[in-house]
Short mmCIF file of C-alpha atoms in Angstrom, two decimals:
data_model
loop_
_atom_site.label_atom_id
_atom_site.label_comp_id
_atom_site.label_asym_id
_atom_site.label_seq_id
_atom_site.Cartn_x
_atom_site.Cartn_y
_atom_site.Cartn_z
CA MET A 1 276.30 -129.71 -22.47
CA LEU A 2 274.49 -132.98 -23.18
CA ASP A 3 276.74 -135.47 -24.95
CA PHE A 4 277.33 -139.21 -25.37
CA THR A 5 279.84 -140.66 -22.90
CA ILE A 6 279.61 -144.37 -23.78
CA THR A 7 282.47 -145.78 -25.84
CA GLU A 8 281.14 -149.17 -26.93
CA THR A 9 277.87 -150.97 -27.36
CA SER A 10 276.41 -153.36 -24.80
CA PHE A 11 273.53 -155.75 -24.17
CA GLY A 12 271.39 -152.95 -22.74
CA LEU A 13 272.04 -150.53 -25.60
CA ASN A 14 271.31 -153.14 -28.26
CA LEU A 15 268.18 -154.25 -26.42
CA TYR A 16 267.06 -150.60 -26.37
CA CYS A 17 267.51 -150.44 -30.18
CA LEU A 18 265.42 -153.59 -30.59
CA VAL A 19 262.66 -152.27 -28.31
CA ILE A 20 262.37 -148.84 -29.95
CA PHE A 21 262.30 -150.47 -33.38
CA LEU A 22 259.50 -152.86 -32.39
CA PHE A 23 257.65 -149.99 -30.69
CA MET A 24 257.61 -147.96 -33.94
CA VAL A 25 256.70 -150.96 -36.10
CA VAL A 26 253.73 -151.91 -33.91
CA SER A 27 252.57 -148.40 -33.01
CA TYR A 28 252.59 -146.84 -36.47
CA HIS A 29 251.65 -149.58 -38.91
CA LYS A 30 248.02 -148.41 -39.01
CA THR A 31 249.13 -144.81 -39.38
CA SER A 32 251.31 -145.72 -42.34
CA LEU A 33 249.20 -148.45 -43.98
CA TYR A 34 245.65 -147.27 -43.36
CA GLY A 35 242.79 -149.45 -44.64
CA ASN A 36 242.71 -151.81 -47.61
CA THR A 37 243.89 -149.07 -49.94
CA TYR A 38 245.94 -146.00 -49.18
CA SER A 39 244.10 -142.98 -47.80
CA VAL A 40 244.84 -140.00 -45.60
CA VAL A 41 242.68 -139.09 -42.61
CA GLU A 42 242.83 -136.03 -40.36
CA HIS A 43 243.60 -137.83 -37.11
CA ARG A 44 246.84 -139.12 -38.61
CA TYR A 45 248.41 -135.64 -38.42
CA TYR A 46 249.54 -135.77 -34.77
CA THR A 47 250.36 -139.47 -34.93
CA SER A 48 252.61 -138.84 -37.92
CA TRP A 49 254.52 -136.16 -36.02
CA SER A 50 255.03 -138.47 -33.04
CA PHE A 51 256.34 -141.11 -35.45
CA LEU A 52 258.77 -138.53 -36.82
CA PHE A 53 259.97 -137.75 -33.28
CA PHE A 54 260.67 -141.39 -32.38
CA PHE A 55 262.31 -141.97 -35.78
CA PHE A 56 264.58 -139.00 -35.06
CA VAL A 57 265.48 -140.30 -31.58
CA ALA A 58 266.21 -143.77 -32.95
CA SER A 59 268.45 -142.26 -35.65
CA LEU A 60 270.49 -140.42 -33.03
CA THR A 61 270.84 -143.46 -30.76
CA PHE A 62 271.27 -146.45 -33.07
CA PHE A 63 274.04 -148.04 -31.00
CA VAL A 64 273.90 -151.39 -32.82
CA ASN A 65 276.02 -150.12 -35.69
CA ALA A 66 279.72 -149.99 -34.90
CA ASP A 67 280.06 -146.81 -36.97
CA PHE A 68 278.18 -144.98 -34.22
CA PHE A 69 281.31 -145.28 -32.11
CA HIS A 70 283.71 -144.79 -35.02
CA TYR A 71 282.13 -141.41 -35.67
CA MET A 72 282.32 -140.59 -31.97
CA GLU A 73 286.06 -141.28 -32.13
CA MET A 74 286.36 -139.13 -35.23
CA VAL A 75 284.54 -136.19 -33.60
CA LYS A 76 286.29 -136.40 -30.22
CA ASP A 77 289.79 -136.83 -31.71
CA TYR A 78 289.39 -134.37 -34.57
CA GLU A 79 292.59 -132.39 -35.24
CA PHE A 80 291.82 -129.03 -36.76
CA ASP A 81 295.40 -128.51 -37.94
CA GLY A 82 295.99 -132.00 -39.32
CA LYS A 83 294.67 -134.73 -41.61
CA ASN A 84 291.37 -136.25 -40.59
CA HIS A 85 288.86 -138.80 -41.79
CA GLY A 86 285.96 -137.30 -43.74
CA GLU A 87 285.28 -134.21 -45.79
CA GLU A 88 286.53 -130.82 -44.61
CA ILE A 89 283.03 -129.46 -44.07
CA TYR A 90 282.57 -131.86 -41.18
CA GLY A 91 285.61 -130.31 -39.55
CA THR A 92 283.82 -126.97 -39.66
CA ILE A 93 280.71 -128.51 -38.10
CA ILE A 94 282.77 -130.22 -35.39
CA TYR A 95 284.52 -126.90 -34.65
CA TRP A 96 281.20 -125.04 -34.34
CA LEU A 97 279.85 -127.74 -32.03
CA ASP A 98 283.00 -127.88 -29.90
CA LYS A 99 283.42 -131.62 -30.58
CA ASN A 100 280.02 -132.43 -29.10
CA TYR A 101 279.06 -135.78 -30.63
CA PHE A 102 275.41 -135.58 -29.63
CA LEU A 103 274.98 -132.25 -31.43
CA PHE A 104 276.99 -133.62 -34.35
CA ARG A 105 274.47 -136.43 -34.80
CA VAL A 106 271.61 -133.95 -34.43
CA CYS A 107 273.07 -131.86 -37.25
CA VAL A 108 274.01 -134.70 -39.60
CA TRP A 109 271.23 -137.24 -39.11
CA GLY A 110 268.65 -134.66 -38.06
CA GLY A 111 269.53 -132.69 -41.18
CA ALA A 112 269.24 -135.81 -43.30
CA LEU A 113 265.82 -136.56 -41.82
CA TRP A 114 264.60 -133.00 -42.42
CA LEU A 115 265.75 -133.13 -46.05
CA LEU A 116 264.14 -136.55 -46.46
CA ILE A 117 260.81 -135.17 -45.26
CA LYS A 118 261.21 -132.18 -47.60
CA THR A 119 261.84 -134.60 -50.46
CA PHE A 120 258.73 -136.60 -49.57
CA THR A 121 256.78 -133.34 -49.73
CA GLN A 122 258.19 -132.51 -53.17
CA TYR A 123 257.06 -135.91 -54.47
CA ALA A 124 253.69 -135.69 -52.65
CA ILE A 125 254.59 -138.71 -50.50
CA ASP A 126 252.90 -139.00 -47.11
CA LYS A 127 255.69 -138.71 -44.55
CA ALA A 128 254.35 -141.49 -42.28
CA LEU A 129 254.28 -143.93 -45.18
CA GLY A 130 257.73 -142.88 -46.36
CA LEU A 131 259.24 -143.16 -42.89
CA TYR A 132 257.64 -146.57 -42.34
CA ILE A 133 259.23 -147.88 -45.52
CA VAL A 134 262.62 -146.50 -44.47
CA LEU A 135 262.17 -147.95 -40.98
CA LEU A 136 261.50 -151.51 -42.13
CA LEU A 137 263.69 -151.62 -45.24
CA PHE A 138 266.54 -149.17 -44.83
CA PHE A 139 266.86 -147.89 -41.27
CA ILE A 140 270.30 -149.43 -40.81
CA ILE A 141 271.45 -147.68 -43.99
CA PHE A 142 269.88 -144.39 -42.94
CA SER A 143 271.43 -144.30 -39.47
CA TYR A 144 274.95 -145.59 -40.03
CA SER A 145 276.84 -143.21 -42.33
CA ARG A 146 277.40 -139.49 -42.82
CA ALA A 147 276.76 -140.17 -46.50
CA THR A 148 273.05 -140.24 -45.59
CA LEU A 149 273.10 -136.45 -45.27
CA ALA A 150 274.76 -136.06 -48.67
CA MET A 151 272.28 -138.45 -50.31
CA ALA A 152 269.30 -136.68 -48.74
CA MET A 153 270.69 -133.35 -49.91
CA PHE A 154 271.23 -134.63 -53.45
CA PHE A 155 267.76 -136.14 -53.83
CA TYR A 156 266.10 -133.06 -52.39
CA GLY A 157 267.92 -130.99 -55.00
CA PHE A 158 267.02 -133.56 -57.66
CA SER A 159 263.35 -133.35 -56.66
CA LEU A 160 263.40 -129.55 -57.00
CA LEU A 161 265.15 -129.68 -60.37
CA THR A 162 262.99 -132.38 -61.95
CA SER A 163 259.73 -130.91 -60.67
CA SER A 164 260.57 -127.43 -62.00
CA GLN A 165 258.33 -127.99 -65.03
CA GLU A 166 255.38 -128.13 -62.66
CA SER A 167 256.07 -124.52 -61.59
CA LYS A 168 253.20 -122.09 -62.10
CA ASN A 169 255.31 -119.04 -63.00
CA VAL A 170 258.78 -118.13 -64.19
CA TYR A 171 259.99 -117.14 -60.70
CA SER A 172 259.01 -120.50 -59.25
CA LEU A 173 260.64 -122.22 -62.22
CA LEU A 174 263.93 -120.37 -61.75
CA GLY A 175 263.82 -120.97 -58.01
CA HIS A 176 263.37 -124.72 -58.45
CA ILE A 177 266.22 -124.90 -60.95
CA LEU A 178 268.57 -122.67 -58.93
CA PHE A 179 268.03 -124.39 -55.58
CA GLY A 180 267.90 -127.82 -57.18
CA VAL A 181 271.33 -127.39 -58.76
CA LEU A 182 272.61 -125.76 -55.55
CA PHE A 183 271.60 -128.66 -53.28
CA MET A 184 272.87 -131.25 -55.75
CA GLY A 185 276.21 -129.47 -55.95
CA LEU A 186 276.51 -128.93 -52.19
CA SER A 187 275.87 -132.63 -51.58
CA TYR A 188 279.34 -133.33 -52.98
CA LEU A 189 280.90 -131.33 -50.15
CA PHE A 190 279.24 -133.62 -47.59
CA HIS A 191 280.38 -136.86 -49.22
CA HIS A 192 282.58 -137.01 -52.30
CA SER A 193 281.07 -140.29 -53.49
CA ILE A 194 277.97 -138.29 -54.52
CA ILE A 195 279.88 -137.34 -57.66
CA VAL A 196 278.62 -140.69 -58.97
CA LEU A 197 274.99 -139.52 -58.70
CA ILE A 198 275.82 -136.13 -60.19
CA VAL A 199 277.46 -137.74 -63.23
CA MET A 200 274.57 -140.19 -63.60
CA SER A 201 272.14 -137.28 -63.79
CA PHE A 202 273.55 -136.37 -67.19
CA PHE A 203 272.38 -139.72 -68.63
CA LEU A 204 268.73 -139.08 -67.86
CA TRP A 205 267.96 -137.66 -71.31
CA ILE A 206 268.02 -141.21 -72.71
CA PRO A 207 264.41 -142.51 -72.94
CA VAL A 208 263.63 -145.53 -70.77
CA ASN A 209 262.20 -148.48 -72.68
CA ARG A 210 263.12 -152.09 -73.25
CA VAL A 211 265.78 -151.20 -75.82
CA SER A 212 267.44 -148.53 -73.66
CA PHE A 213 267.32 -150.90 -70.68
CA ILE A 214 269.59 -153.27 -72.60
CA PHE A 215 271.74 -150.29 -73.63
CA TYR A 216 272.26 -149.28 -70.01
CA VAL A 217 273.32 -152.77 -69.03
CA LEU A 218 275.73 -153.28 -71.96
CA PHE A 219 277.17 -149.77 -71.67
CA TYR A 220 278.06 -150.14 -67.99
CA LEU A 221 279.34 -153.68 -68.35
CA ILE A 222 281.67 -152.76 -71.23
CA ILE A 223 282.93 -149.52 -69.71
CA LEU A 224 283.59 -150.86 -66.23
CA LEU A 225 285.10 -154.14 -67.41
CA LEU A 226 287.56 -152.15 -69.54
CA PHE A 227 288.38 -149.60 -66.87
CA GLU A 228 288.31 -151.64 -63.67
CA THR A 229 291.69 -150.27 -62.58
CA LEU A 230 290.65 -146.70 -63.37
CA VAL A 231 287.49 -147.00 -61.29
CA SER A 232 289.43 -148.49 -58.37
CA ASP A 233 292.01 -145.71 -58.41
CA LEU A 234 289.29 -143.05 -58.62
CA PHE A 235 287.45 -144.31 -55.56
CA LEU A 236 290.56 -145.00 -53.53
CA SER A 237 292.25 -141.69 -54.22
CA ASN A 238 289.26 -139.39 -53.98
CA PHE A 239 286.71 -141.05 -51.71
CA ILE A 240 288.58 -143.13 -49.17
CA MET A 241 292.35 -142.65 -48.73
CA GLU A 242 293.79 -140.19 -46.24
CA GLU A 243 297.45 -139.68 -45.30
CA ASN A 244 296.80 -140.67 -41.73
CA GLU A 245 297.66 -143.84 -39.84
CA TYR A 246 294.25 -144.15 -38.19
CA VAL A 247 292.42 -143.69 -41.46
CA SER A 248 294.75 -146.05 -43.31
CA GLU A 249 293.98 -148.82 -40.83
CA ARG A 250 290.24 -148.13 -41.09
CA VAL A 251 290.43 -148.20 -44.89
CA ASN A 252 292.32 -151.48 -44.99
CA SER A 253 289.78 -153.22 -42.75
CA TYR A 254 286.94 -151.50 -44.59
CA LEU A 255 288.08 -152.78 -47.99
CA SER A 256 289.10 -156.27 -46.95
CA LYS A 257 286.16 -156.84 -44.56
CA GLU A 258 288.58 -158.69 -42.28
CA TYR A 259 286.51 -158.35 -39.13
CA ASP A 260 286.82 -160.94 -36.40
CA GLU A 261 283.09 -161.57 -36.28
CA TYR A 262 282.74 -162.10 -40.04
CA ASN A 263 281.64 -165.68 -40.77
CA LEU A 264 279.01 -167.61 -42.69
CA LEU A 265 276.18 -165.92 -40.79
CA GLY A 266 277.70 -162.55 -41.64
CA ALA A 267 277.77 -163.46 -45.34
CA ILE A 268 274.13 -164.58 -45.22
CA GLN A 269 273.21 -161.36 -43.44
CA SER A 270 274.92 -159.28 -46.14
CA ILE A 271 273.19 -161.13 -48.97
CA TYR A 272 269.84 -160.83 -47.19
CA GLY A 273 270.39 -157.08 -46.83
CA TYR A 274 271.24 -156.65 -50.50
CA SER A 275 268.21 -158.70 -51.54
CA ILE A 276 265.89 -156.03 -50.08
CA PHE A 277 267.17 -153.56 -52.65
CA TYR A 278 266.87 -155.99 -55.58
CA LEU A 279 263.45 -157.28 -54.60
CA SER A 280 262.13 -153.72 -54.33
CA MET A 281 263.68 -152.70 -57.64
CA ILE A 282 262.31 -155.72 -59.47
CA ILE A 283 258.79 -154.86 -58.30
CA ILE A 284 259.22 -151.18 -59.17
CA THR A 285 260.59 -152.06 -62.61
CA LYS A 286 257.61 -154.32 -63.27
CA TYR A 287 255.34 -151.29 -63.04
CA PHE A 288 257.50 -148.56 -64.55
CA LEU A 289 259.00 -150.50 -67.43
CA PHE A 290 256.59 -153.29 -68.32
CA GLN A 291 253.16 -151.78 -67.74
CA SER A 292 252.96 -149.21 -70.51
CA HIS A 293 249.22 -148.57 -69.97
CA VAL A 294 250.02 -146.62 -66.78
CA SER A 295 251.07 -143.00 -67.29
CA TYR A 296 253.58 -141.74 -64.72
CA PRO A 297 254.49 -138.08 -64.10
CA LYS A 298 257.77 -137.09 -65.74
CA PHE A 299 259.63 -136.37 -62.48
CA TYR A 300 258.80 -139.88 -61.25
CA ARG A 301 260.05 -141.37 -64.51
CA LEU A 302 263.28 -139.42 -64.14
CA LEU A 303 263.69 -140.68 -60.57
CA TYR A 304 263.13 -144.24 -61.75
CA LYS A 305 265.72 -143.80 -64.51
CA LEU A 306 268.30 -142.56 -62.02
CA THR A 307 267.54 -145.49 -59.71
CA LEU A 308 267.94 -147.87 -62.63
CA LEU A 309 271.36 -146.39 -63.41
CA ILE A 310 272.41 -146.87 -59.79
CA PHE A 311 271.43 -150.54 -59.90
CA VAL A 312 273.16 -151.19 -63.20
CA LEU A 313 276.38 -149.62 -61.92
CA ALA A 314 276.20 -151.43 -58.55
CA THR A 315 275.52 -154.77 -60.24
CA THR A 316 278.42 -154.23 -62.61
CA LEU A 317 280.73 -153.52 -59.68
CA PHE A 318 279.47 -156.71 -58.05
CA LEU A 319 280.48 -158.67 -61.16
CA VAL A 320 283.85 -156.94 -61.49
CA PHE A 321 285.00 -157.22 -57.88
CA ASP A 322 284.86 -160.02 -55.32
CA LEU A 323 281.77 -159.67 -53.08
CA GLU A 324 283.50 -159.78 -49.72
CA GLN A 325 286.30 -157.42 -50.77
CA ASN A 326 284.05 -154.95 -52.51
CA VAL A 327 283.28 -151.66 -50.83
CA PHE A 328 282.22 -150.16 -54.16
CA PHE A 329 279.26 -152.45 -54.77
CA TYR A 330 277.30 -151.73 -51.62
CA ARG A 331 278.48 -148.11 -51.47
CA ILE A 332 276.71 -147.48 -54.78
CA LEU A 333 273.77 -149.78 -54.01
CA TYR A 334 272.97 -147.91 -50.79
CA MET A 335 272.56 -144.69 -52.80
CA SER A 336 269.27 -146.08 -54.08
CA PHE A 337 267.44 -146.33 -50.75
CA ILE A 338 265.82 -142.88 -50.95
CA PRO A 339 264.46 -143.21 -54.51
CA ILE A 340 263.29 -146.77 -53.83
CA THR A 341 261.36 -145.49 -50.81
CA ILE A 342 259.74 -142.72 -52.86
CA LEU A 343 258.84 -144.99 -55.79
CA LEU A 344 257.33 -147.69 -53.58
CA ALA A 345 255.34 -145.09 -51.65
CA TYR A 346 254.11 -143.50 -54.89
CA LEU A 347 252.96 -146.83 -56.32
CA TYR A 348 251.18 -147.70 -53.07
CA GLN A 349 249.55 -144.31 -52.57
CA ASN A 350 248.11 -144.42 -56.06
CA ASN A 351 246.78 -147.96 -55.67
CA ILE A 352 249.10 -149.30 -58.34
CA LEU A 353 250.98 -151.50 -55.89
CA SER A 354 248.60 -153.65 -53.88
CA LYS A 355 248.61 -153.69 -50.10
CA ASN A 356 249.52 -157.38 -50.06
CA LYS A 357 252.62 -156.76 -52.16
CA MET A 358 253.62 -153.80 -50.06
CA ILE A 359 253.22 -155.82 -46.87
CA PHE A 360 255.33 -158.61 -48.41
CA ILE A 361 258.15 -156.15 -49.15
CA LEU A 362 257.94 -154.64 -45.68
CA LEU A 363 257.95 -158.07 -44.03
CA TRP A 364 261.01 -159.06 -46.05
CA GLY A 365 262.82 -155.92 -44.96
CA GLY A 366 261.54 -156.18 -41.41
CA GLY A 367 262.86 -159.71 -41.21
CA TYR A 368 266.32 -158.42 -41.99
CA MET A 369 266.04 -155.71 -39.34
CA MET A 370 264.95 -158.28 -36.76
CA TRP A 371 267.82 -160.56 -37.78
CA VAL A 372 270.35 -157.78 -37.17
CA LEU A 373 268.82 -156.48 -33.95
CA VAL A 374 268.12 -159.86 -32.32
CA ARG A 375 271.59 -161.09 -33.28
CA SER A 376 273.15 -157.94 -31.76
CA VAL A 377 271.42 -158.74 -28.46
CA TYR A 378 272.10 -162.47 -28.60
CA ILE A 379 275.89 -162.07 -28.89
CA PHE A 380 275.97 -160.62 -25.36
CA LEU A 381 274.11 -163.59 -23.81
#
């Protein structure tokens, strides 16, 4: 059975990641950003599917990220009668696949990609455009963690639930609600941190305007400043800690960020990566919150509200904890990459966001990707 046999990255593997990334960026920019304004043409159908194929291959083989090999170790050394890293459902998947890491990545990241495409369809987002945004802005986030599958599952369920009012009959309405709640609930089984998104969903009844924006900020600041210890204990006990020596060592390094290669360039790289999220959100907020003359569909407004809650919580965690010892900040921040992709694509498709602004965002994100990929090759020279 086909499986990965490599145990660590190398110059050749990292160079491959750089080449396939550049290939997709160059080959599919016209497919994704067609003309001066967004439009869909028939010949894009087959090109879009080839883009999806290469995106899938790159997701399975993104060797640059060290977690690629950490997950390989987890799968190969999984003990079915003992404590292991990760949620129990992954143990079931590993058992079914007979510890085949290649098939494990096909299931987890292939499943995440399939759900992402399904979510694009629910929001009427062209899949080539959506994938191109993920490629240039968030591909590292998409390909590195099993949480990607849980996030894709949650947002697919969220898209079904929030679009239920668009249903044409009662059966369609009930189906959207039932499967929406089901996928959102199941996402917790694939990564327990998704409980944060599930809880946030209950706050969406609060109208979004300039007054409520201030309310969100003050509410999260006050609550999390008062209960810093409670939040820490919740994450550590439920999301991270395992009674296992291997996992304990991984957790300690994960929380402290005490990696040998961490230095000033690493800090700059982290800040650059976070800035992609904040730049995108600032631009999205400009249109959704401060341009009242534009009328947005309700399910897009709900998605924006949830994204806003994610940013407020992540920013609060950034203020509460030290940046370089804070797993919570970026863990929460990364949960926004799917809704940011959808909102940017929606604004661009509907000619609300100009092509120049979209290109600027993509160049900013692409610069970060090039930084990471070129640096990963350079360290072997």
